[in-house]
Amino acid sequence: MVEGRMDCCLYIETAHVYIRFDGTGVVIWWSTGYRNAVVIDMLVRNRVRLPQFGVYKSVTRQLYHVLAIETSCDDTSVAWLDHDPVTHRTHVSHNLKSTLNSMMAGGIIPTAAHEHHQLQISDLVQHIAKEQKNMRNIPRPDLICVTRGPGMLGSLSTGLTLAKGLSIAWDIPLLGVNHMLGHLLVPRLYDKSLKFPFISLLVSGGHCLLVHSTSVTEHKILCESIDIAAGDSLDKCGREIGLSGIMIGKVMDQFTEGINNPWDIQDHVIDKCQLPNPLTKGTSKHKLAFSFSPFITSVKDFLKLHPLNTLTTYQHKLLAARIQESIFNHIITKILHTIENNSSMFENVSSFVCSGGVSANNKLRTKLQKTLHDHFNSFHYPPVELCTDNAVMIGWAGIEMFDRYSQSISNSLDILPIRKWPLEDILRISDFKYSH
Ligand code: KG4
Ligand code: ZN
């Protein structure tokens, strides 16, 4: 608590912030090299009153309605959430999604994703807005939350531009949300036992991160991939072994059903596939990073000597199960390395979250719980339908931020999409404004 002193100098992160109070605890001036958002966050945390933005209050409004839009990659998704900040109850009344079919293309093509969003987004928004108006007599939402990054710029722009237009038309605030923050916070939507601090494994097609979180806006990345993400590796290895579908990781999950311990089953052909556990030997042994591209190389090398058409159906399944298991084993190895090397970060943390598309996988969930139960008391996952990209998580992360800042936070209409937006920079990069 810094309230009440005439002048004060605080040390936040790497910069000094000089603050002058009016004698009653209201900030009348500050000086710092930081963006206002970082300073305001620090002041709000310390419950200091900000005259420019009104007196800091805990809650200003009862039930409010949120329209959420997600278009960061290949899913066009729109959701509607009703949130009561007093009871902390949130009701999801719509969660629509249309996924680009990239089966023929063999991977996501950015221009095709952009076109998909352009074709889909307006109909989804119009459908939800009409239903809210006609069925529930709610003419407009109170807030628009939209994914601002990280992601593909063409994809992000489609959602962001529409959100800006709706914000003007309905005269309601716009909040640009970090996509990974959506994955990280969404387990808290229904699981009220999940409190800060906690550790998250965010494992999707675009990211694999181990994160330490102490509040809605404060996150430290402890381990990340030096090359591709775990989901991308599952998808590419799956494609190499002839699996096809919109989500190959999910197809592989279903294809390997019934094979729970693939390394316990011996097979003279499949035993020749040397699957790696990267960054665990020699000088890289202690590196706190994941690496998933070596799995693809190993699978390709094996298939050169043992083409798919020479394998029996069972060998094919066993190969898929071993690839999946090796990727998950690598994730576990590196989480354990990180715990060993960063023990102070894990003190006083008892909750472990796994979120993102790959967290839908039950074999991964079981493995995490089996190997990490000595380090964590509770394990938390989103409902399966909220593991892969969706707009509900964007609406929920927006709500968490909106309430944290007494419903005063929003973005101006000149914001741009952000291709790379690290979780550690939630406040530093985004130009939030505070309206009270
Ligand atoms: O979170 P997400 O929808 O998109 C990104 O933000 O990247 O994750 C998509 C990834 C894909 O790689 C997909 O194959 C994988 O999640 N995935 C799964 C499962 N369901 C989706 N991987 C393993 N098991 C699943 N059940
Ligand atoms: Zn995602």
Coordinates of N, CA and C in Angstrom, one line a residue, residues 210-417:
L210 N 5.4 -23.1 -21.0 CA 5.2 -23.3 -19.6 C 5.2 -22.0 -18.9
V211 N 4.1 -21.6 -18.3 CA 4.0 -20.2 -17.8 C 3.7 -20.2 -16.3
H212 N 4.3 -19.2 -15.6 CA 4.0 -19.0 -14.2 C 3.1 -17.7 -14.2
S213 N 1.9 -17.8 -13.6 CA 1.0 -16.6 -13.6 C 0.7 -16.2 -12.2
T214 N 0.8 -14.9 -11.9 CA 0.5 -14.4 -10.6 C -0.8 -13.5 -10.6
S215 N -1.2 -13.1 -11.7 CA -2.5 -12.3 -11.8 C -2.9 -12.4 -13.3
V216 N -4.0 -11.7 -13.6 CA -4.6 -11.7 -14.9 C -3.6 -11.2 -15.9
T217 N -2.8 -10.2 -15.5 CA -1.9 -9.6 -16.4 C -0.4 -9.9 -16.2
E218 N -0.1 -10.7 -15.2 CA 1.4 -10.9 -14.9 C 1.7 -12.4 -15.1
H219 N 2.6 -12.6 -16.2 CA 3.0 -13.9 -16.5 C 4.4 -14.0 -16.9
K220 N 5.0 -15.1 -16.5 CA 6.5 -15.3 -16.8 C 6.6 -16.7 -17.5
I221 N 7.2 -16.6 -18.7 CA 7.4 -17.8 -19.5 C 8.6 -18.6 -19.0
L222 N 8.4 -19.8 -18.6 CA 9.6 -20.6 -18.0 C 10.2 -21.5 -19.0
C223 N 9.5 -21.9 -20.0 CA 10.0 -22.8 -21.0 C 9.2 -22.7 -22.3
E224 N 9.9 -22.6 -23.4 CA 9.1 -22.5 -24.7 C 9.9 -23.2 -25.8
S225 N 9.2 -23.4 -26.9 CA 9.9 -24.2 -28.0 C 10.9 -23.4 -28.7
I226 N 12.0 -24.1 -29.1 CA 13.0 -23.4 -29.9 C 12.6 -23.5 -31.4
D227 N 11.7 -24.4 -31.7 CA 11.3 -24.5 -33.1 C 9.8 -24.5 -33.3
I228 N 9.2 -25.6 -33.6 CA 7.8 -25.6 -33.8 C 7.0 -26.0 -32.5
A229 N 5.7 -25.9 -32.6 CA 4.9 -26.3 -31.4 C 4.5 -27.8 -31.4
A230 N 4.1 -28.3 -30.2 CA 3.8 -29.7 -30.1 C 2.7 -30.1 -31.0
G231 N 1.6 -29.3 -31.1 CA 0.5 -29.6 -32.0 C 0.9 -29.6 -33.5
D232 N 1.8 -28.7 -33.9 CA 2.3 -28.7 -35.2 C 3.1 -30.0 -35.5
S233 N 3.9 -30.4 -34.6 CA 4.6 -31.6 -34.7 C 3.7 -32.8 -34.9
L234 N 2.7 -32.9 -34.0 CA 1.7 -34.0 -34.1 C 1.1 -34.0 -35.5
D235 N 0.7 -32.8 -35.9 CA 0.0 -32.7 -37.2 C 0.9 -33.1 -38.4
K236 N 2.2 -32.7 -38.3 CA 3.1 -33.0 -39.4 C 3.5 -34.4 -39.4
C237 N 3.8 -35.0 -38.2 CA 4.1 -36.4 -38.2 C 2.9 -37.2 -38.6
G238 N 1.7 -36.8 -38.2 CA 0.5 -37.5 -38.6 C 0.4 -37.6 -40.1
R239 N 0.6 -36.4 -40.7 CA 0.5 -36.3 -42.2 C 1.5 -37.3 -42.8
E240 N 2.7 -37.3 -42.3 CA 3.8 -38.2 -42.8 C 3.3 -39.7 -42.8
I241 N 2.6 -40.0 -41.7 CA 2.2 -41.5 -41.7 C 0.7 -41.7 -42.2
G242 N 0.3 -40.7 -43.1 CA -0.9 -40.9 -43.9 C -2.2 -40.6 -43.2
L243 N -2.1 -39.9 -42.0 CA -3.4 -39.6 -41.4 C -3.9 -38.3 -42.1
S244 N -5.2 -38.1 -42.2 CA -5.7 -36.9 -42.7 C -7.0 -36.4 -42.0
G245 N -7.2 -35.1 -42.1 CA -8.4 -34.6 -41.3 C -8.1 -33.1 -41.1
I246 N -9.1 -32.4 -40.4 CA -8.9 -31.0 -40.2 C -7.9 -30.8 -39.0
M247 N -8.0 -31.7 -38.0 CA -7.1 -31.6 -36.8 C -6.4 -33.0 -36.7
I248 N -5.2 -33.1 -37.3 CA -4.6 -34.4 -37.3 C -4.2 -34.9 -35.9
G249 N -3.9 -34.0 -35.0 CA -3.6 -34.4 -33.6 C -4.8 -35.1 -33.0
K250 N -6.0 -34.7 -33.3 CA -7.2 -35.3 -32.8 C -7.4 -36.7 -33.5
V251 N -7.2 -36.7 -34.9 CA -7.3 -37.9 -35.6 C -6.3 -39.0 -35.1
M252 N -5.1 -38.5 -34.7 CA -4.1 -39.5 -34.2 C -4.5 -40.0 -32.8
D253 N -5.1 -39.1 -32.1 CA -5.7 -39.5 -30.7 C -6.7 -40.6 -30.9
Q254 N -7.6 -40.4 -31.8 CA -8.6 -41.4 -32.0 C -8.1 -42.7 -32.6
F255 N -7.1 -42.5 -33.6 CA -6.5 -43.7 -34.3 C -5.7 -44.6 -33.3
T256 N -5.2 -44.0 -32.2 CA -4.4 -44.8 -31.3 C -5.1 -45.3 -30.1
E257 N -6.4 -45.1 -30.1 CA -7.3 -45.5 -29.0 C -7.0 -47.0 -28.7
G258 N -6.9 -47.3 -27.4 CA -6.7 -48.7 -27.1 C -5.2 -49.0 -26.9
I259 N -4.3 -48.2 -27.4 CA -2.9 -48.5 -27.2 C -2.4 -47.6 -26.1
N260 N -2.3 -48.0 -24.9 CA -2.0 -47.1 -23.8 C -0.5 -47.1 -23.4
N261 N 0.2 -48.2 -23.6 CA 1.7 -48.2 -23.3 C 2.4 -48.7 -24.5
P262 N 2.5 -47.9 -25.6 CA 3.1 -48.4 -26.8 C 4.6 -48.9 -26.7
W263 N 5.3 -48.4 -25.7 CA 6.7 -48.9 -25.6 C 6.8 -50.2 -24.9
D264 N 5.7 -50.7 -24.4 CA 5.7 -52.0 -23.8 C 5.4 -53.1 -24.8
I265 N 5.0 -52.7 -26.0 CA 4.7 -53.7 -27.1 C 5.9 -53.7 -28.0
Q266 N 6.4 -55.0 -28.2 CA 7.6 -55.1 -29.0 C 7.2 -55.4 -30.5
D267 N 7.8 -54.8 -31.4 CA 7.6 -55.1 -32.8 C 8.9 -54.9 -33.6
H268 N 9.3 -55.9 -34.3 CA 10.7 -55.9 -34.9 C 10.8 -54.8 -35.9
V269 N 9.7 -54.3 -36.5 CA 9.8 -53.2 -37.5 C 9.7 -51.9 -36.8
I270 N 8.6 -51.7 -36.0 CA 8.4 -50.4 -35.4 C 9.5 -50.1 -34.4
D271 N 10.1 -51.1 -33.8 CA 11.3 -50.9 -32.9 C 12.4 -50.1 -33.6
K272 N 12.4 -50.2 -34.9 CA 13.5 -49.5 -35.7 C 13.3 -48.0 -35.8
C273 N 12.1 -47.5 -35.5 CA 11.9 -46.1 -35.6 C 12.5 -45.4 -34.3
Q274 N 13.5 -44.7 -34.5 CA 14.3 -44.1 -33.4 C 13.7 -42.7 -33.1
L275 N 12.7 -42.7 -32.2 CA 12.1 -41.4 -31.8 C 12.9 -40.7 -30.7
P276 N 13.1 -39.4 -30.9 CA 14.0 -38.7 -30.0 C 13.4 -38.2 -28.7
N277 N 14.2 -37.7 -27.8 CA 13.8 -36.8 -26.7 C 14.7 -35.7 -26.7
P278 N 14.4 -34.6 -27.6 CA 15.4 -33.6 -27.9 C 15.9 -32.8 -26.7
L279 N 17.0 -32.2 -26.8 CA 17.6 -31.3 -25.8 C 17.8 -32.0 -24.4
T280 N 18.1 -33.3 -24.5 CA 18.3 -34.0 -23.2 C 19.7 -34.7 -23.1
K281 N 20.5 -34.4 -24.2 CA 21.9 -35.0 -24.2 C 22.9 -33.9 -24.3
G282 N 24.1 -34.3 -23.9 CA 25.3 -33.4 -24.1 C 25.1 -32.0 -23.5
T283 N 25.5 -31.0 -24.2 CA 25.5 -29.6 -23.7 C 24.1 -29.1 -23.6
S284 N 23.2 -29.6 -24.3 CA 21.8 -29.1 -24.3 C 20.9 -29.8 -23.2
K285 N 21.6 -30.7 -22.5 CA 20.8 -31.5 -21.5 C 20.0 -30.7 -20.6
H286 N 20.5 -29.5 -20.1 CA 19.8 -28.8 -19.1 C 19.1 -27.6 -19.7
K287 N 19.0 -27.5 -21.0 CA 18.4 -26.3 -21.6 C 16.9 -26.3 -21.3
L288 N 16.4 -25.2 -20.8 CA 15.0 -25.1 -20.5 C 14.2 -24.7 -21.7
A289 N 14.0 -25.6 -22.6 CA 13.3 -25.3 -23.9 C 12.7 -26.6 -24.4
F290 N 11.6 -26.5 -25.1 CA 11.1 -27.7 -25.9 C 11.7 -27.6 -27.3
S291 N 11.6 -28.8 -28.0 CA 12.0 -28.8 -29.4 C 11.2 -30.0 -30.0
F292 N 10.4 -29.7 -31.1 CA 9.5 -30.7 -31.6 C 9.8 -31.0 -33.1
S293 N 10.7 -30.3 -33.8 CA 10.9 -30.7 -35.2 C 11.7 -32.0 -35.3
P294 N 12.6 -32.4 -34.4 CA 13.3 -33.6 -34.6 C 12.4 -34.9 -34.7
F295 N 11.2 -34.8 -34.2 CA 10.2 -35.9 -34.3 C 9.9 -36.2 -35.8
I296 N 9.7 -35.1 -36.5 CA 9.3 -35.2 -37.9 C 10.5 -35.8 -38.7
T297 N 11.7 -35.4 -38.4 CA 12.9 -35.9 -39.1 C 13.0 -37.5 -38.9
S298 N 12.8 -37.9 -37.6 CA 12.9 -39.3 -37.3 C 11.8 -40.1 -38.0
V299 N 10.6 -39.6 -38.1 CA 9.5 -40.3 -38.8 C 9.9 -40.4 -40.3
K300 N 10.3 -39.3 -40.8 CA 10.7 -39.4 -42.3 C 11.8 -40.4 -42.5
D301 N 12.8 -40.4 -41.7 CA 14.0 -41.3 -41.8 C 13.5 -42.8 -41.8
F302 N 12.6 -43.0 -40.8 CA 12.1 -44.4 -40.7 C 11.3 -44.8 -41.9
L303 N 10.4 -43.9 -42.4 CA 9.6 -44.2 -43.6 C 10.3 -44.5 -44.9
K304 N 11.6 -43.9 -44.9 CA 12.4 -44.1 -46.1 C 12.8 -45.6 -46.2
L305 N 13.0 -46.2 -45.1 CA 13.4 -47.6 -45.1 C 12.2 -48.6 -45.0
H306 N 11.1 -48.1 -44.3 CA 9.9 -48.9 -44.1 C 8.7 -48.1 -44.6
P307 N 8.4 -48.1 -45.9 CA 7.3 -47.3 -46.4 C 6.0 -47.8 -45.7
L308 N 5.0 -46.8 -45.7 CA 3.7 -47.1 -45.0 C 3.1 -48.4 -45.6
N309 N 3.2 -48.6 -46.9 CA 2.4 -49.7 -47.5 C 3.0 -51.1 -47.1
T310 N 4.2 -51.1 -46.4 CA 4.7 -52.3 -46.0 C 4.3 -52.7 -44.5
L311 N 3.6 -51.7 -43.9 CA 3.2 -51.9 -42.5 C 1.9 -52.5 -42.4
T312 N 1.7 -53.4 -41.4 CA 0.3 -53.9 -41.1 C -0.5 -52.8 -40.4
T313 N -1.8 -53.0 -40.4 CA -2.6 -51.9 -39.7 C -2.2 -51.7 -38.3
Y314 N -1.9 -52.9 -37.6 CA -1.5 -52.7 -36.2 C -0.2 -52.0 -36.0
Q315 N 0.8 -52.3 -37.0 CA 2.1 -51.6 -36.9 C 1.9 -50.1 -37.1
H316 N 1.0 -49.8 -38.0 CA 0.6 -48.4 -38.3 C 0.1 -47.7 -37.1
K317 N -0.8 -48.4 -36.4 CA -1.3 -47.8 -35.1 C -0.2 -47.7 -34.1
L318 N 0.6 -48.7 -34.0 CA 1.7 -48.7 -33.0 C 2.6 -47.5 -33.2
L319 N 2.9 -47.3 -34.5 CA 3.8 -46.2 -34.9 C 3.2 -44.9 -34.4
A320 N 2.0 -44.7 -34.8 CA 1.3 -43.5 -34.4 C 1.3 -43.3 -32.9
A321 N 1.0 -44.3 -32.1 CA 0.9 -44.2 -30.7 C 2.3 -43.9 -30.1
R322 N 3.4 -44.5 -30.7 CA 4.7 -44.2 -30.2 C 5.1 -42.7 -30.5
I323 N 4.7 -42.2 -31.6 CA 5.0 -40.8 -32.0 C 4.3 -39.9 -30.9
Q324 N 3.1 -40.1 -30.7 CA 2.3 -39.3 -29.8 C 2.9 -39.4 -28.4
E325 N 3.2 -40.6 -28.0 CA 3.7 -40.8 -26.6 C 5.1 -40.1 -26.5
S326 N 6.0 -40.2 -27.5 CA 7.3 -39.6 -27.4 C 7.2 -38.1 -27.3
I327 N 6.3 -37.5 -28.1 CA 6.1 -36.0 -28.0 C 5.6 -35.6 -26.6
F328 N 4.7 -36.4 -26.0 CA 4.2 -36.1 -24.7 C 5.3 -36.3 -23.6
N329 N 6.1 -37.4 -23.8 CA 7.2 -37.7 -22.9 C 8.2 -36.5 -22.9
H330 N 8.4 -35.9 -24.1 CA 9.4 -34.8 -24.2 C 8.8 -33.6 -23.4
I331 N 7.5 -33.4 -23.5 CA 6.9 -32.3 -22.7 C 7.1 -32.5 -21.2
I332 N 6.9 -33.7 -20.8 CA 7.0 -34.0 -19.4 C 8.5 -33.9 -18.9
T333 N 9.4 -34.4 -19.7 CA 10.8 -34.3 -19.3 C 11.2 -32.8 -19.1
K334 N 10.7 -32.0 -20.0 CA 11.1 -30.6 -19.9 C 10.4 -29.8 -18.8
I335 N 9.2 -30.3 -18.5 CA 8.5 -29.7 -17.3 C 9.3 -30.0 -16.1
L336 N 9.7 -31.3 -16.0 CA 10.5 -31.7 -14.8 C 11.8 -31.0 -14.7
H337 N 12.5 -30.8 -15.8 CA 13.8 -30.0 -15.9 C 13.5 -28.6 -15.3
T338 N 12.4 -28.0 -15.8 CA 12.1 -26.6 -15.4 C 11.9 -26.6 -13.9
I339 N 11.1 -27.6 -13.4 CA 10.9 -27.5 -11.9 C 12.2 -27.6 -11.2
E340 N 13.1 -28.6 -11.6 CA 14.4 -28.8 -10.9 C 15.2 -27.5 -10.9
N341 N 15.2 -26.8 -12.1 CA 16.1 -25.6 -12.3 C 15.5 -24.3 -11.8
N342 N 14.2 -24.3 -11.5 CA 13.5 -23.0 -11.2 C 12.7 -23.2 -9.9
S343 N 13.3 -23.9 -8.9 CA 12.4 -24.4 -7.8 C 11.7 -23.2 -7.1
S344 N 12.3 -22.0 -7.1 CA 11.7 -20.9 -6.4 C 10.3 -20.5 -7.0
M345 N 10.3 -20.7 -8.3 CA 9.0 -20.3 -9.1 C 7.9 -21.2 -8.7
F346 N 8.2 -22.5 -8.2 CA 7.2 -23.5 -8.0 C 6.8 -23.5 -6.5
E347 N 7.5 -22.8 -5.7 CA 7.1 -22.7 -4.3 C 5.8 -22.0 -4.2
N348 N 5.0 -22.4 -3.3 CA 3.6 -21.8 -3.1 C 2.7 -21.9 -4.3
V349 N 3.1 -22.7 -5.3 CA 2.2 -22.9 -6.4 C 1.6 -24.4 -6.3
S350 N 0.3 -24.5 -6.2 CA -0.2 -25.9 -6.1 C -1.1 -26.3 -7.2
S351 N -1.4 -25.4 -8.1 CA -2.3 -25.7 -9.2 C -1.6 -25.7 -10.6
F352 N -1.9 -26.8 -11.3 CA -1.4 -26.9 -12.7 C -2.5 -26.9 -13.7
V353 N -2.3 -26.1 -14.7 CA -3.3 -25.9 -15.8 C -2.7 -26.5 -17.1
C354 N -3.5 -27.2 -17.9 CA -3.1 -27.6 -19.2 C -4.2 -27.1 -20.1
S355 N -3.9 -26.3 -21.1 CA -4.9 -25.7 -22.0 C -4.3 -25.6 -23.4
G356 N -5.2 -25.3 -24.4 CA -4.7 -25.3 -25.8 C -5.2 -26.5 -26.5
G357 N -5.2 -26.6 -27.8 CA -5.8 -27.7 -28.6 C -5.4 -29.0 -28.1
V358 N -4.1 -29.2 -27.9 CA -3.5 -30.6 -27.5 C -4.0 -31.0 -26.1
S359 N -4.4 -30.1 -25.3 CA -4.9 -30.4 -24.0 C -6.2 -31.2 -24.0
A360 N -6.8 -31.3 -25.2 CA -8.0 -32.2 -25.3 C -7.7 -33.6 -25.2
N361 N -6.4 -33.9 -25.3 CA -5.9 -35.3 -25.4 C -5.9 -36.0 -24.0
N362 N -6.7 -37.0 -23.8 CA -6.7 -37.6 -22.4 C -5.5 -38.3 -22.0
K363 N -4.7 -38.8 -23.0 CA -3.5 -39.5 -22.7 C -2.5 -38.5 -22.1
L364 N -2.5 -37.3 -22.7 CA -1.6 -36.3 -22.1 C -2.0 -35.9 -20.7
R365 N -3.3 -35.7 -20.5 CA -3.8 -35.3 -19.2 C -3.4 -36.4 -18.2
T366 N -3.6 -37.7 -18.5 CA -3.3 -38.8 -17.6 C -1.8 -38.7 -17.2
K367 N -1.0 -38.6 -18.3 CA 0.5 -38.6 -18.1 C 0.9 -37.4 -17.2
L368 N 0.3 -36.2 -17.4 CA 0.7 -35.1 -16.6 C 0.4 -35.3 -15.1
Q369 N -0.8 -35.9 -14.9 CA -1.2 -36.1 -13.5 C -0.4 -37.2 -12.9
K370 N 0.0 -38.2 -13.6 CA 0.8 -39.3 -13.1 C 2.2 -38.8 -12.7
T371 N 2.8 -38.0 -13.6 CA 4.2 -37.7 -13.3 C 4.4 -36.4 -12.5
L372 N 3.3 -35.6 -12.4 CA 3.5 -34.3 -11.7 C 2.8 -34.2 -10.3
H373 N 2.2 -35.3 -9.9 CA 1.4 -35.2 -8.7 C 2.2 -34.9 -7.5
D374 N 3.5 -35.2 -7.5 CA 4.3 -34.8 -6.3 C 4.5 -33.3 -6.2
H375 N 4.3 -32.6 -7.4 CA 4.6 -31.1 -7.4 C 3.4 -30.3 -7.3
F376 N 2.2 -30.8 -7.6 CA 1.0 -30.0 -7.7 C -0.2 -30.8 -7.0
N377 N -1.0 -30.0 -6.3 CA -2.2 -30.6 -5.6 C -3.4 -30.8 -6.5
S378 N -3.5 -29.9 -7.5 CA -4.7 -29.9 -8.4 C -4.4 -29.6 -9.8
F379 N -5.1 -30.3 -10.7 CA -4.9 -30.2 -12.2 C -6.2 -29.7 -12.8
H380 N -6.0 -28.7 -13.7 CA -7.2 -28.0 -14.3 C -7.1 -28.0 -15.8
Y381 N -8.2 -28.3 -16.4 CA -8.3 -28.3 -17.9 C -9.6 -27.6 -18.3
P382 N -9.6 -27.0 -19.5 CA -10.9 -26.4 -20.0 C -11.8 -27.6 -20.4
P383 N -13.1 -27.4 -20.5 CA -13.9 -28.4 -21.1 C -13.4 -28.7 -22.5
V384 N -13.6 -29.9 -23.0 CA -12.9 -30.3 -24.3 C -13.3 -29.3 -25.4
E385 N -14.5 -28.8 -25.5 CA -14.9 -27.9 -26.6 C -14.3 -26.5 -26.5
L386 N -13.6 -26.2 -25.3 CA -12.9 -24.9 -25.2 C -11.4 -25.1 -25.2
C387 N -10.9 -26.3 -25.5 CA -9.5 -26.5 -25.6 C -8.9 -25.9 -26.9
T388 N -9.6 -26.3 -28.0 CA -9.1 -25.7 -29.3 C -9.6 -24.2 -29.4
D389 N -9.1 -23.5 -30.4 CA -9.5 -22.1 -30.6 C -11.0 -21.8 -30.5
N390 N -11.4 -20.8 -29.8 CA -12.8 -20.5 -29.7 C -12.9 -19.1 -29.2
A391 N -14.1 -18.5 -29.4 CA -14.3 -17.1 -29.0 C -14.7 -16.9 -27.6
V392 N -15.2 -18.0 -27.0 CA -15.6 -18.0 -25.5 C -14.3 -17.6 -24.7
M393 N -13.2 -18.2 -25.0 CA -12.0 -17.9 -24.2 C -11.6 -16.4 -24.4
I394 N -11.8 -15.8 -25.5 CA -11.5 -14.4 -25.8 C -12.4 -13.5 -25.0
G395 N -13.7 -13.9 -25.0 CA -14.7 -13.2 -24.2 C -14.3 -13.3 -22.7
W396 N -14.0 -14.4 -22.2 CA -13.7 -14.6 -20.8 C -12.4 -13.9 -20.4
A397 N -11.4 -13.9 -21.2 CA -10.1 -13.2 -20.9 C -10.4 -11.7 -20.8
G398 N -11.3 -11.3 -21.8 CA -11.7 -9.8 -21.8 C -12.4 -9.5 -20.5
I399 N -13.3 -10.3 -20.1 CA -14.1 -10.1 -18.9 C -13.1 -10.0 -17.7
E400 N -12.2 -11.0 -17.6 CA -11.2 -11.0 -16.5 C -10.5 -9.6 -16.4
M401 N -10.1 -9.1 -17.6 CA -9.3 -7.8 -17.6 C -10.3 -6.7 -17.3
F402 N -11.5 -6.7 -17.9 CA -12.4 -5.6 -17.7 C -12.8 -5.5 -16.2
D403 N -13.0 -6.6 -15.5 CA -13.4 -6.5 -14.1 C -12.2 -6.1 -13.3
R404 N -11.0 -6.6 -13.7 CA -9.8 -6.3 -12.9 C -9.5 -4.8 -12.8
Y405 N -9.9 -4.1 -13.9 CA -9.7 -2.6 -14.0 C -11.1 -1.9 -13.8
S406 N -11.9 -2.4 -13.0 CA -13.2 -1.8 -12.7 C -14.0 -1.4 -13.9
Q407 N -13.9 -2.2 -14.9 CA -14.7 -1.9 -16.2 C -14.3 -0.6 -16.8
S408 N -13.1 -0.2 -16.6 CA -12.7 1.1 -17.2 C -11.7 0.9 -18.4
I409 N -11.2 -0.3 -18.6 CA -10.2 -0.5 -19.6 C -10.8 -0.8 -20.9
S410 N -10.2 -0.3 -22.0 CA -10.6 -0.6 -23.4 C -9.4 -0.1 -24.3
N411 N -9.7 -0.3 -25.6 CA -8.7 0.1 -26.6 C -9.3 1.2 -27.5
S412 N -8.5 2.1 -28.0 CA -9.0 3.0 -29.0 C -9.2 2.3 -30.3
L413 N -9.8 3.0 -31.3 CA -10.2 2.4 -32.5 C -9.0 2.4 -33.5
D414 N -7.8 2.9 -33.1 CA -6.7 2.9 -34.1 C -5.7 1.8 -33.8
I415 N -6.1 0.8 -33.0 CA -5.2 -0.3 -32.7 C -5.0 -1.2 -33.9
L416 N -3.8 -1.8 -34.0 CA -3.5 -2.7 -35.1 C -3.4 -4.2 -34.5
P417 N -3.5 -5.1 -35.4 CA -3.3 -6.5 -34.9 C -1.8 -6.7 -34.6

